[in-house]
Every structure is written in C-alpha cells, then in structure tokens.
CSV table of C-alpha atoms in Angstrom, one decimal:
chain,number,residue,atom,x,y,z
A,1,UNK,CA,12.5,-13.8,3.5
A,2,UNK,CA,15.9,-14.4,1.8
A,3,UNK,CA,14.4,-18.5,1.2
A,4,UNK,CA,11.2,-17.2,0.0
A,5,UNK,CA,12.8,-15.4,-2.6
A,6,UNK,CA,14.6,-18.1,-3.4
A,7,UNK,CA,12.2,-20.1,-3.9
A,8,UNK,CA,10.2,-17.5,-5.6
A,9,UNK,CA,13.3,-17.7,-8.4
A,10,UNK,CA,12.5,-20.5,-10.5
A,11,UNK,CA,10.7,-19.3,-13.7
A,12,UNK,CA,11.6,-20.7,-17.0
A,13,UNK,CA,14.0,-18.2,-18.7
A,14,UNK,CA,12.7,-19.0,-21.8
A,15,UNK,CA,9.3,-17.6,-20.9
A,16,UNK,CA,10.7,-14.5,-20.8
A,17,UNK,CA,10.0,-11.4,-22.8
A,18,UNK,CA,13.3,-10.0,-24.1
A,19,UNK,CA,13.3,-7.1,-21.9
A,20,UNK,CA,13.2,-9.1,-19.1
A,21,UNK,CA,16.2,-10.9,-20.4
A,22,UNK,CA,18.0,-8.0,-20.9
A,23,UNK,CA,17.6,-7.5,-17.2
A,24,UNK,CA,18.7,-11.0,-16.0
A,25,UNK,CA,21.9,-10.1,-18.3
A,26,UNK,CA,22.4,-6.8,-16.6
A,27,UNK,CA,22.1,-8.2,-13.0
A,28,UNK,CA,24.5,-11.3,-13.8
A,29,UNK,CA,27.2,-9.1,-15.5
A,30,UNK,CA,26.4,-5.4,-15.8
A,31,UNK,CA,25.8,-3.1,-18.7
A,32,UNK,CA,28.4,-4.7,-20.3
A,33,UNK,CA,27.0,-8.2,-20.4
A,34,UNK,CA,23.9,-7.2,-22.8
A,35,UNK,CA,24.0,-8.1,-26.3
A,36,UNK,CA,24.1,-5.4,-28.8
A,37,UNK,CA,20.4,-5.3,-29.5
A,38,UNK,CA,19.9,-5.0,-25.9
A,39,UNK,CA,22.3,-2.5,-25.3
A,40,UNK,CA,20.7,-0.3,-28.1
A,41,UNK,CA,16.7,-0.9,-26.8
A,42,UNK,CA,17.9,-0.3,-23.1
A,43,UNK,CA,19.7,3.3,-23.8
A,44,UNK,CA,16.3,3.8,-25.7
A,45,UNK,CA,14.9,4.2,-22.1
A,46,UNK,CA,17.5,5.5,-20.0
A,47,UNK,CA,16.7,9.4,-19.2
A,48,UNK,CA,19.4,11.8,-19.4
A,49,UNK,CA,19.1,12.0,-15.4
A,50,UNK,CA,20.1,8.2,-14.8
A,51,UNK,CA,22.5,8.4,-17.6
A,52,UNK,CA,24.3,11.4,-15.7
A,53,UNK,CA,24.6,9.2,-12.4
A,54,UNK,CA,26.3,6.1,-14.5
A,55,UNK,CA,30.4,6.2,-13.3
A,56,UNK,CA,32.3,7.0,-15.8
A,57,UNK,CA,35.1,4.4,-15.2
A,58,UNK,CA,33.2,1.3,-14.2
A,59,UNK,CA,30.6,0.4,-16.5
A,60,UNK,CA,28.4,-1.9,-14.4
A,61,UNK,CA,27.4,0.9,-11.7
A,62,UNK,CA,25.1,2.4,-14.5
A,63,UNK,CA,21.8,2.4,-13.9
A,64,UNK,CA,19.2,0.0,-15.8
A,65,UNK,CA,15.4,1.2,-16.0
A,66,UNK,CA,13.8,-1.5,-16.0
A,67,UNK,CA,10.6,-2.2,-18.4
A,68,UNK,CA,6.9,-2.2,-17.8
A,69,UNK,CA,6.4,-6.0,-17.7
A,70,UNK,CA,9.0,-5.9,-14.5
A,71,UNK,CA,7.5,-3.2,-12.9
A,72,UNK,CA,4.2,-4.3,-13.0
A,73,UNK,CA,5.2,-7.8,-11.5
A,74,UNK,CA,7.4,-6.0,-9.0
A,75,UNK,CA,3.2,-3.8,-8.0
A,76,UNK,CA,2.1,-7.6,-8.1
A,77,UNK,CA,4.0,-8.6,-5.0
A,78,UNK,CA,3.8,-5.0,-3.4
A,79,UNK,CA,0.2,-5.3,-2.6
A,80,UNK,CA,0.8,-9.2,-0.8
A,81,UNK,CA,2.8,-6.6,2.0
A,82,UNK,CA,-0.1,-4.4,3.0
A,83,UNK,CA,-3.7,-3.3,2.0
A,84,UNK,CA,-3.3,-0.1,0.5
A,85,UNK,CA,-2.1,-0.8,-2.9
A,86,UNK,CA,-5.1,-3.5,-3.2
A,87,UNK,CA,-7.9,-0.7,-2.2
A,88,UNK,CA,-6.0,2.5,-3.8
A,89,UNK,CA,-6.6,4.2,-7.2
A,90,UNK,CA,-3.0,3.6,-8.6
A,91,UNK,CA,-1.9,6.1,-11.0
A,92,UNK,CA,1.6,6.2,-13.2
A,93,UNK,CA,2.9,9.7,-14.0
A,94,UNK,CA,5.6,10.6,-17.0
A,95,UNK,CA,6.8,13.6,-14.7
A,96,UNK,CA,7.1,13.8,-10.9
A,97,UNK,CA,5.3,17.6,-10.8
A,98,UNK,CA,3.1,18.1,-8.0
A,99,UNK,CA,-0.3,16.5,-9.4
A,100,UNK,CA,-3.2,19.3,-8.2
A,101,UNK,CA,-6.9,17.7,-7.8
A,102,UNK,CA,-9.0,20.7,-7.0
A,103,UNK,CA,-12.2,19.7,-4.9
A,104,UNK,CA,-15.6,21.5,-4.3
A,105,UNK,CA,-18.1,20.4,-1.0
A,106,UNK,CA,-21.6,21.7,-2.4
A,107,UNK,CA,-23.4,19.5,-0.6
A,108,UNK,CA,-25.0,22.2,1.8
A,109,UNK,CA,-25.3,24.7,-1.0
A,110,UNK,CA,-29.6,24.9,-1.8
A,111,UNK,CA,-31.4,26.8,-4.5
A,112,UNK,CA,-34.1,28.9,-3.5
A,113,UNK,CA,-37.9,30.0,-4.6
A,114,UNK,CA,-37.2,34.1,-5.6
A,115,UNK,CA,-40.3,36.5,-6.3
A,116,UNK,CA,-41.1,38.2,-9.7
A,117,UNK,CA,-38.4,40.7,-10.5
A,118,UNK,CA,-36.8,40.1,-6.9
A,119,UNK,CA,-32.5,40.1,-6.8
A,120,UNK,CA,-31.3,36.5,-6.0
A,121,UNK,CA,-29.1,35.8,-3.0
A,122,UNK,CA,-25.6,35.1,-3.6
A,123,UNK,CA,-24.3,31.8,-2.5
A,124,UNK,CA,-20.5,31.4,-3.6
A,125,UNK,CA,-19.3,27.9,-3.8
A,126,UNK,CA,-15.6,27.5,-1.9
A,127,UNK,CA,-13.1,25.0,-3.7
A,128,UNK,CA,-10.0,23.4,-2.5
A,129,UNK,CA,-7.3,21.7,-3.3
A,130,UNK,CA,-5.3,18.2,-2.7
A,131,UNK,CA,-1.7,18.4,-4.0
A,132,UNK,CA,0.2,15.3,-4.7
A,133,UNK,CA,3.7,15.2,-4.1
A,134,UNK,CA,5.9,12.4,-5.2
A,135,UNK,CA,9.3,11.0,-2.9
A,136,UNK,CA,12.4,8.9,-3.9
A,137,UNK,CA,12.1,5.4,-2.4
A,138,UNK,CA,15.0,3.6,-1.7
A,139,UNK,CA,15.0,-0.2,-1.3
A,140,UNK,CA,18.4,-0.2,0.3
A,141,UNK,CA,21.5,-2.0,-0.7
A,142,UNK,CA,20.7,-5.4,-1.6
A,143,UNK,CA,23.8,-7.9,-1.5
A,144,UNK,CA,24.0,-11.1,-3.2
A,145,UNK,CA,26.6,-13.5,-2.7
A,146,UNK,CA,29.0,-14.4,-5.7
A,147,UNK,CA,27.7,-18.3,-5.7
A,148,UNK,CA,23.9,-16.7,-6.7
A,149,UNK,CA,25.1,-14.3,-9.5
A,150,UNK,CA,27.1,-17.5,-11.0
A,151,UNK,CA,24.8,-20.3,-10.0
A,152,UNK,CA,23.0,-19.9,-14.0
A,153,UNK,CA,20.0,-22.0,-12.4
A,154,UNK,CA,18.6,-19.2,-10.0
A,155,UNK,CA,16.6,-16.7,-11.8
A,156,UNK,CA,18.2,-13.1,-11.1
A,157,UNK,CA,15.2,-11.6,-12.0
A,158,UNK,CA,12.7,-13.2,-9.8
A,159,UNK,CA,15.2,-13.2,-7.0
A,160,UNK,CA,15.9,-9.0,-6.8
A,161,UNK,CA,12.2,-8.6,-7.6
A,162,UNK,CA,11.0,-10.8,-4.3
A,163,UNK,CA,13.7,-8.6,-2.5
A,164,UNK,CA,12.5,-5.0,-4.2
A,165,UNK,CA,9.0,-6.0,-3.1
A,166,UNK,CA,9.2,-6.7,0.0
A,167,UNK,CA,11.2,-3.7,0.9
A,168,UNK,CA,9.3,-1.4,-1.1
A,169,UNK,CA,5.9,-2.7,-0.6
A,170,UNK,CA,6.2,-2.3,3.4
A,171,UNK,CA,7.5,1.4,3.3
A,172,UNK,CA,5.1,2.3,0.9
A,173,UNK,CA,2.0,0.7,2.8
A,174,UNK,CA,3.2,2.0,5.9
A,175,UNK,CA,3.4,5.4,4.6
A,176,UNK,CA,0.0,5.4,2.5
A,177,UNK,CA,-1.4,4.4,5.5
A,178,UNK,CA,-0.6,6.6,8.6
A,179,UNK,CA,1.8,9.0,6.5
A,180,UNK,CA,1.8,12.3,8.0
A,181,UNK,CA,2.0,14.1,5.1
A,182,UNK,CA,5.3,16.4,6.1
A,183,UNK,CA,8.5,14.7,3.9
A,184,UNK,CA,6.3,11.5,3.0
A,185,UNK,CA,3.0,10.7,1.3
A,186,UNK,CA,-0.1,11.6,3.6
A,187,UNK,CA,-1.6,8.0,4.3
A,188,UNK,CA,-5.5,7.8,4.2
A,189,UNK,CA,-5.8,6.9,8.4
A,190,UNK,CA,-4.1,10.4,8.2
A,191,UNK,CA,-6.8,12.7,5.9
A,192,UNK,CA,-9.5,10.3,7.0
A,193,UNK,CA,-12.3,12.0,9.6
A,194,UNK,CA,-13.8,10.5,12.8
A,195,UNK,CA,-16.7,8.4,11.9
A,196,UNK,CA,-17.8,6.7,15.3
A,197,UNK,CA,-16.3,6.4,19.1
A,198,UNK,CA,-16.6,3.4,20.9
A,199,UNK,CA,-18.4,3.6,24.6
A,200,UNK,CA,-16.0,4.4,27.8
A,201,UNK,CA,-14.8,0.4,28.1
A,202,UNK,CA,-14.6,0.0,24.8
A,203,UNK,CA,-10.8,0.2,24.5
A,204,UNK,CA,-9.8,-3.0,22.7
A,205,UNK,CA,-13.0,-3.8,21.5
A,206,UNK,CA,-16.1,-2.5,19.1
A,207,UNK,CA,-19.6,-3.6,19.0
A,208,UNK,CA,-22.0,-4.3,16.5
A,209,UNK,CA,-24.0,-0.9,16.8
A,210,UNK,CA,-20.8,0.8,16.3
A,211,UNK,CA,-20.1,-0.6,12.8
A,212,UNK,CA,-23.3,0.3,11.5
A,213,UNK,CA,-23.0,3.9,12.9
A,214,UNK,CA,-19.3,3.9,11.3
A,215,UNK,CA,-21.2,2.8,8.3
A,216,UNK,CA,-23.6,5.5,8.1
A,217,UNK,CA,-21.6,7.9,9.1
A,218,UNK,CA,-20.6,8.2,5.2
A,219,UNK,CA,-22.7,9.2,3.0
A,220,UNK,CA,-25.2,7.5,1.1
A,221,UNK,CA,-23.2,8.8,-2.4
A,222,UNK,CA,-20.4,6.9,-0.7
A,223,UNK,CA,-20.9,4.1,0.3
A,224,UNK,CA,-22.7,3.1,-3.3
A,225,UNK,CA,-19.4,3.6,-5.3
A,226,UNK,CA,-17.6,0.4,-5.9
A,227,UNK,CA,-14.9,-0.8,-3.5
A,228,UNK,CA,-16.0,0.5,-0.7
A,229,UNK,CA,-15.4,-1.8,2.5
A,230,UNK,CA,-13.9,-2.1,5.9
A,231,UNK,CA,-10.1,-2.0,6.8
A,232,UNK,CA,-8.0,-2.8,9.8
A,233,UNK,CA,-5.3,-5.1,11.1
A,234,UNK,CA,-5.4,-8.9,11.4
A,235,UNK,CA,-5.9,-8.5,15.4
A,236,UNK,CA,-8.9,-6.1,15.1
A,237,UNK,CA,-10.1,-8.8,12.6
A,238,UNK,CA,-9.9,-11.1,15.3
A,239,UNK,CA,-11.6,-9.1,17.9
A,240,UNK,CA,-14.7,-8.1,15.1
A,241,UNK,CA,-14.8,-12.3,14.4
A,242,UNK,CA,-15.8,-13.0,18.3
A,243,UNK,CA,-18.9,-10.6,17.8
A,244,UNK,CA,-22.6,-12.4,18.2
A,245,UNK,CA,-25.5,-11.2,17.5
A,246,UNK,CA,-28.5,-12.0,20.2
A,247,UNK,CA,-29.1,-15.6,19.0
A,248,UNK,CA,-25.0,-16.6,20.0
A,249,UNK,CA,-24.1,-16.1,16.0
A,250,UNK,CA,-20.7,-14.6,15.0
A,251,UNK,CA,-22.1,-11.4,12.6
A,252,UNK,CA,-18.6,-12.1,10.9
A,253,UNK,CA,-18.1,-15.3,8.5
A,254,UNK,CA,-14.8,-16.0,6.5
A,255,UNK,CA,-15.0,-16.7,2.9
A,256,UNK,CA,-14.1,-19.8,3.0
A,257,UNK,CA,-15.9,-21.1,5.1
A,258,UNK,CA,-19.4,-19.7,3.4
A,259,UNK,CA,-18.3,-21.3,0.1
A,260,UNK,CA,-14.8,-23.5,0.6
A,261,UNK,CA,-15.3,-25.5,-2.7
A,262,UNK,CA,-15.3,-22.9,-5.4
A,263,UNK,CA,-12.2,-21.1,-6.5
A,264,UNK,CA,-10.6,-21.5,-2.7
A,265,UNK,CA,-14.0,-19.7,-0.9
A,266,UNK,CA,-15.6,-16.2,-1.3
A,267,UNK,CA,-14.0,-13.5,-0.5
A,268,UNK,CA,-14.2,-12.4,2.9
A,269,UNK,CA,-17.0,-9.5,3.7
A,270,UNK,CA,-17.9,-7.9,7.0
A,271,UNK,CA,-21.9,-6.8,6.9
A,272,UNK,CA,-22.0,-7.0,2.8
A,273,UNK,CA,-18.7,-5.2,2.9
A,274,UNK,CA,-15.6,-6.4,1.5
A,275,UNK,CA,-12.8,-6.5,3.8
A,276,UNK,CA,-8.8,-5.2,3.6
A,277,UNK,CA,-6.1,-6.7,5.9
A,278,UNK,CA,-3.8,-3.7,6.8
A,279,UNK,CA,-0.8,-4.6,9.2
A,280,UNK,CA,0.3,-1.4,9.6
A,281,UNK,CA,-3.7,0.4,10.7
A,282,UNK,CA,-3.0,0.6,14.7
A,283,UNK,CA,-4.5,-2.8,16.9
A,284,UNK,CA,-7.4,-1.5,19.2
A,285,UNK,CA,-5.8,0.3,22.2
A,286,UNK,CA,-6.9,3.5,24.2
A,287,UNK,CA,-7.6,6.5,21.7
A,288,UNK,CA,-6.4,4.0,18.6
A,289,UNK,CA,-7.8,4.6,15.2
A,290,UNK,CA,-8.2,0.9,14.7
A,291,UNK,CA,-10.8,0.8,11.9
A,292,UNK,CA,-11.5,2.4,8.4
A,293,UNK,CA,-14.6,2.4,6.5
A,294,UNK,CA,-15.3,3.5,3.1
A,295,UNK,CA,-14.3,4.4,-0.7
A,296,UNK,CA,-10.7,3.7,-0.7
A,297,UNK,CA,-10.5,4.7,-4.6
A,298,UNK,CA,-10.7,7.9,-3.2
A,299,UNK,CA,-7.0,7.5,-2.5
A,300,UNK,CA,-4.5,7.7,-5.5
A,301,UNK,CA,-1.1,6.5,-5.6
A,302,UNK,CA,1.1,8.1,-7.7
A,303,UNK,CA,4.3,6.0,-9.4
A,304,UNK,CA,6.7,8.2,-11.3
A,305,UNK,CA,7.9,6.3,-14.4
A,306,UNK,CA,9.8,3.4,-13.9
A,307,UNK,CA,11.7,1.2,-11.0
A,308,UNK,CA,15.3,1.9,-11.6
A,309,UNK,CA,18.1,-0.4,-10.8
A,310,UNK,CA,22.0,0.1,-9.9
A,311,UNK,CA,24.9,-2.8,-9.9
A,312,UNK,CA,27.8,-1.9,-7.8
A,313,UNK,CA,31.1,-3.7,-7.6
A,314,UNK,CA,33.1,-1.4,-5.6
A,315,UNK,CA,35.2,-2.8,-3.0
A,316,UNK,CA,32.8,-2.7,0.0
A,317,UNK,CA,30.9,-5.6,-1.5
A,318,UNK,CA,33.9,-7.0,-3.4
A,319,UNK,CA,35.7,-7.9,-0.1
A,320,UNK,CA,32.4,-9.5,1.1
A,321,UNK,CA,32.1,-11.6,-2.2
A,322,UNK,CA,29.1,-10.1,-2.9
A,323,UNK,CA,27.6,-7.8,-5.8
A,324,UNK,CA,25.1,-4.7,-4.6
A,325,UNK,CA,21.9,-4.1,-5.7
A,326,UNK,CA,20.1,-0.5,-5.4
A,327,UNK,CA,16.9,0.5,-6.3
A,328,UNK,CA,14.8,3.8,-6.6
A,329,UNK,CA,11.5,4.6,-7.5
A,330,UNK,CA,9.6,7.9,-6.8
A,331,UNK,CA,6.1,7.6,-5.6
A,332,UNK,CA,3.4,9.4,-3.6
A,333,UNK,CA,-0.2,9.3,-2.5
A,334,UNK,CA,-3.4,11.4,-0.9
A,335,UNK,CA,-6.4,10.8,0.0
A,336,UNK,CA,-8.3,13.1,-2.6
A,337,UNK,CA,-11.5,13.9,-0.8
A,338,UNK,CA,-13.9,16.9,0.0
A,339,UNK,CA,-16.6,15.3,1.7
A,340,UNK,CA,-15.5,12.4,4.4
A,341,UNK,CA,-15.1,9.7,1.6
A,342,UNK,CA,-13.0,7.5,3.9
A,343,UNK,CA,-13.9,7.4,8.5
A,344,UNK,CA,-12.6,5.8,11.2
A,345,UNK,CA,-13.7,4.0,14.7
A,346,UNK,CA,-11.8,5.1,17.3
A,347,UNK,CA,-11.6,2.8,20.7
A,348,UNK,CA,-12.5,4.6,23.7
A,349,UNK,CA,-9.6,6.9,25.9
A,350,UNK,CA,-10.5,4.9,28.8
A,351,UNK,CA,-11.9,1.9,30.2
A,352,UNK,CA,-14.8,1.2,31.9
A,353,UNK,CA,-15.3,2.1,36.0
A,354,UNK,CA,-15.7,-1.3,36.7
A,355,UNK,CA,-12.9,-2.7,34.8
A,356,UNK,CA,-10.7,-0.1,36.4
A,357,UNK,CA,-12.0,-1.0,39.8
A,358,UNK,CA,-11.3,-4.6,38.7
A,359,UNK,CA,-7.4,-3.3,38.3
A,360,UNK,CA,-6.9,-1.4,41.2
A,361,UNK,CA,-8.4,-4.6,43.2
A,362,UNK,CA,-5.9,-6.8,41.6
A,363,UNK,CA,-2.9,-4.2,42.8
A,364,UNK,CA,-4.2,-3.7,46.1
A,365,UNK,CA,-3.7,-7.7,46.3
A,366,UNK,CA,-0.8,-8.0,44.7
C-alpha cells in the first residue's frame, strides 16, 4: 500500500488548482507555511467547530478543511476499495441532522366498484420512516517520515490522499455493506429481504434457476429502474462463472472477453445485469447471504461537508522523525426502501445427504 501511494504521488504541481496548493503547503509545513492569500481563503472555510479544536500554542496542529476538488478525488479512489460507493445514491449534506425519508407500501391497497348512494370502505394507507444518521470517521494517525515531507519531488497531496482512501474507503464499504445499524450506518445486506434459498446441498454454490427466481423475486417496478444488477464477492463470482447451461456453455461471460478491443472490453453483466464486485458481501458458506440483486440507488450515502485534516508535531512522532496526519469525515448511509428494492440468495444451512454421507465415509477411514 505504502509504494502504491507512492507511486500514486507524482502529479505535476503546477496542474494544480490553488486550493490544492494551499494543501500541499499546509501538509509540508503547517498553517503557517500558507501564503497570505491562502491563509485568508482557507479561514474562509474553517467552521467555528474545527477552529475551536486548533491548539492554541502550536500553530500546525490546526485543522485544514480541505476543498471540494480534494474531496471529490479522495470519493474517486474510495469506490476502487469496495462496491458500494460505485452502486449507492451518494448524497453531501451542509448539516449532520438526522436526514428523515418517510416511505409509503401501497402496493396492496385497491379501489373498489361502490353502489349509488352507498358509504365507501375505509382503506388507511400506513407510512414509515428511514432515518439517516451520520458517524465520525477516523482514518487513523497517518505518519510520514521527515525524508517525504522534505523530499519537494513527492507530491504531499497525492500521497495523504492514496493513504485517506484506502483507510476510509474500506471502513466505509464494510459498513454500507453488512452495517448493523446500532452505532454505524445500516449496510444494504443488512435492510435487504430474502429473495431466494438455495436447495439442501447447495451450500457453496447456486444454480441457474436460482438467479432467475432471485431475479423475479423483485418487482417488475424494480428491476426497470436504472442500475439495477447483481452483487457479491470475487469468489462467489468465481463459483457463478463455472455455471453451464445444458449445451456445456458458461451462462456467465466477462467483458472483456465479449468485446476485448474497444475501450478495454464491455462491462461485465451477469443475465443482462450489470455486475458489482463487493469484497466485504460474505463468500458462499452454510446460511451465508452471498448474493444481492437489485436497485442499489435505493441506498443513499450521506457525506457531511467536507474531509478535514490535522498536522501534529508533538513529541510522539517527533522522536520517530515523523510528522502525523489525522483525518475525519462524518458520513452515514441506509437503504431507503418500502417495498424489497434490494434481495438476497442465501446458500443452503446444510449440505446434501449424500455429500454428508460422503464425509462421514472419509472419517470412518481416516
């Protein structure tokens, strides 16, 4: 990770916006290393919050909020660490107030024929409500060695942001993911309902019938909105890539290797469906959850303002040689759904007789 990002840091300076300069300043020498311009743009942003956490005897441990051009390079590189951020509805917030999205299932609510002067039947119509909370993020201390901060040919910027990424992008996926809801965001596996179960056997594996019947098992509204596709981790996609049909075909082609010549090959689609490589949705086991279908814009992902950024020199890294980084960011996420927008295939609790047979057989020898 640490030579990726590394690599990752060689941008030409001068194709910077000044903002972004500002923050290569700031992470080389503190507040105190911006010009005066910068100074006076920067305290522009700085809320009275993140003003109040600044030390107020060592100028480079204030915080620098960093502007939009950073942040949205730093959402760039999130989504390369999971498949949430790529499918989600991502929404930015001035104010980290619960977020209220009432919701309404009519769908078995029907009118009625009614007689000359006869009283209607009352039918009241229930609604609900998804609340979206936002939580501080952390990416953890983040040391850089002395050499780095001095060394003026390593980009600062690109560096911390590879870093911020990474660490941020995984928690965040992870979360929006299989969340539970209870002191961080409640991940979409999490709200999502049962779609399809595989047969008894069918414990690290799924079969062709059970995609269509996870497929069908959302409604036809559903599965005509935009985006809507398949997700689950690289070694389910491995399993769903050994599936034939009755003529020895896989059911399941890459991309690139339908159309390899144009623009680096198609992007990959599993029955029509586009497809979302999630590391942290659970590989096929007994009872896992190992698949999600459907409209994944259902699921919003809230960002508070902006990333902010702290520089400390105290003597825990100063003995070390190094300088810390800090960074915070307060986001959340729900799946905001009232009618089973998003389902999941679940493998089978338990395997097949004969493959259990086939077990205790190789005990017995043993």
């Amino acid at each position: 990770p640490v030579q990726r990002a590394l690599n990752a840091a060689t941008r030409d300076p001068s194709r910077q916006t000044e903002g972004a300069a500002a923050l290569r300043n700031y992470f080389r020498g503190g507040l105190q290393a911006l010009t005066a311009e910068q100074a006076a743009a920067h305290s522009q942003r700085v809320t009275p919050d993140i003003r109040a956490a600044m030390s107020t005897t060592t100028t480079t441990e204030g915080g620098f909020t960093t502007d939009i051009q950073y942040m949205r390079a730093v959402e760039r590189a999130m989504k390369d660490y999971g498949g949430m951020l790529q499918a989600a509805t991502v929404l930015q917030t001035a104010s980290g107030a619960t977020m209220n999205f009432p919701t309404n299932d009519a769908t078995g609510e029907v009118g009625a024929i009614v007689g000359q002067n006869t009283t209607v039947s009352r039918t009241d119509t229930t609604f609900g409500n998804v609340a979206i909370d936002t939580f501080k993020y952390t990416s953890n201390d983040i040391a850089i060695p002395w050499e780095l901060i001095q060394d003026t040919f390593i980009d600062m910027e690109a560096l911390i942001q590879e870093i911020l990424a990474e660490r941020l992008g995984r928690i965040l996926n992870t979360h929006t993911t299989v969340g539970t809801g209870t002191g961080q965001p409640r991940g979409a596996l999490t709200g999502a309902s049962l779609g399809k179960t595989g047969l008894t056997g069918q414990t690290v594996s799924v079969i062709y019938d059970d995609l269509v019947d996870l497929e069908h098992s959302l409604d036809p509204a559903y599965r005509r909105l935009p985006g809507v596709g398949y997700m689950f981790a690289d070694s389910s996609l491995k399993v769903i890539r050994k599936i034939k049909d009755a003529q020895n075909r896989p059911i399941f082609v890459p991309g690139y290797e339908n159309n390899a010549m144009v623009d680096g090959g198609a992007p990959d689609t599993l029955m029509g469906r586009p497809i979302y490589i999630n590391q942290d949705m659970p590989a096929m086991a007994a009872n896992a959850k190992s698949i999600m279908f459907g409209a994944f814009k259902k699921y919003r992902v809230r960002q508070v303002m902006d990333l902010t950024v702290f520089r400390m020199t105290d003597s825990v890294f100063t003995r070390a040689g190094q300088i810390g980084f800090v960074a915070f960011q307060r986001l959340g996420g729900n799946l905001v759904d009232a009618g089973g927008a998003v389902k999941y295939y679940a493998n089978s609790a338990t395997r097949s007789e004969e493959h259990t047979s086939e077990l205790q057989s190789r005990s017995a020898i043993s």
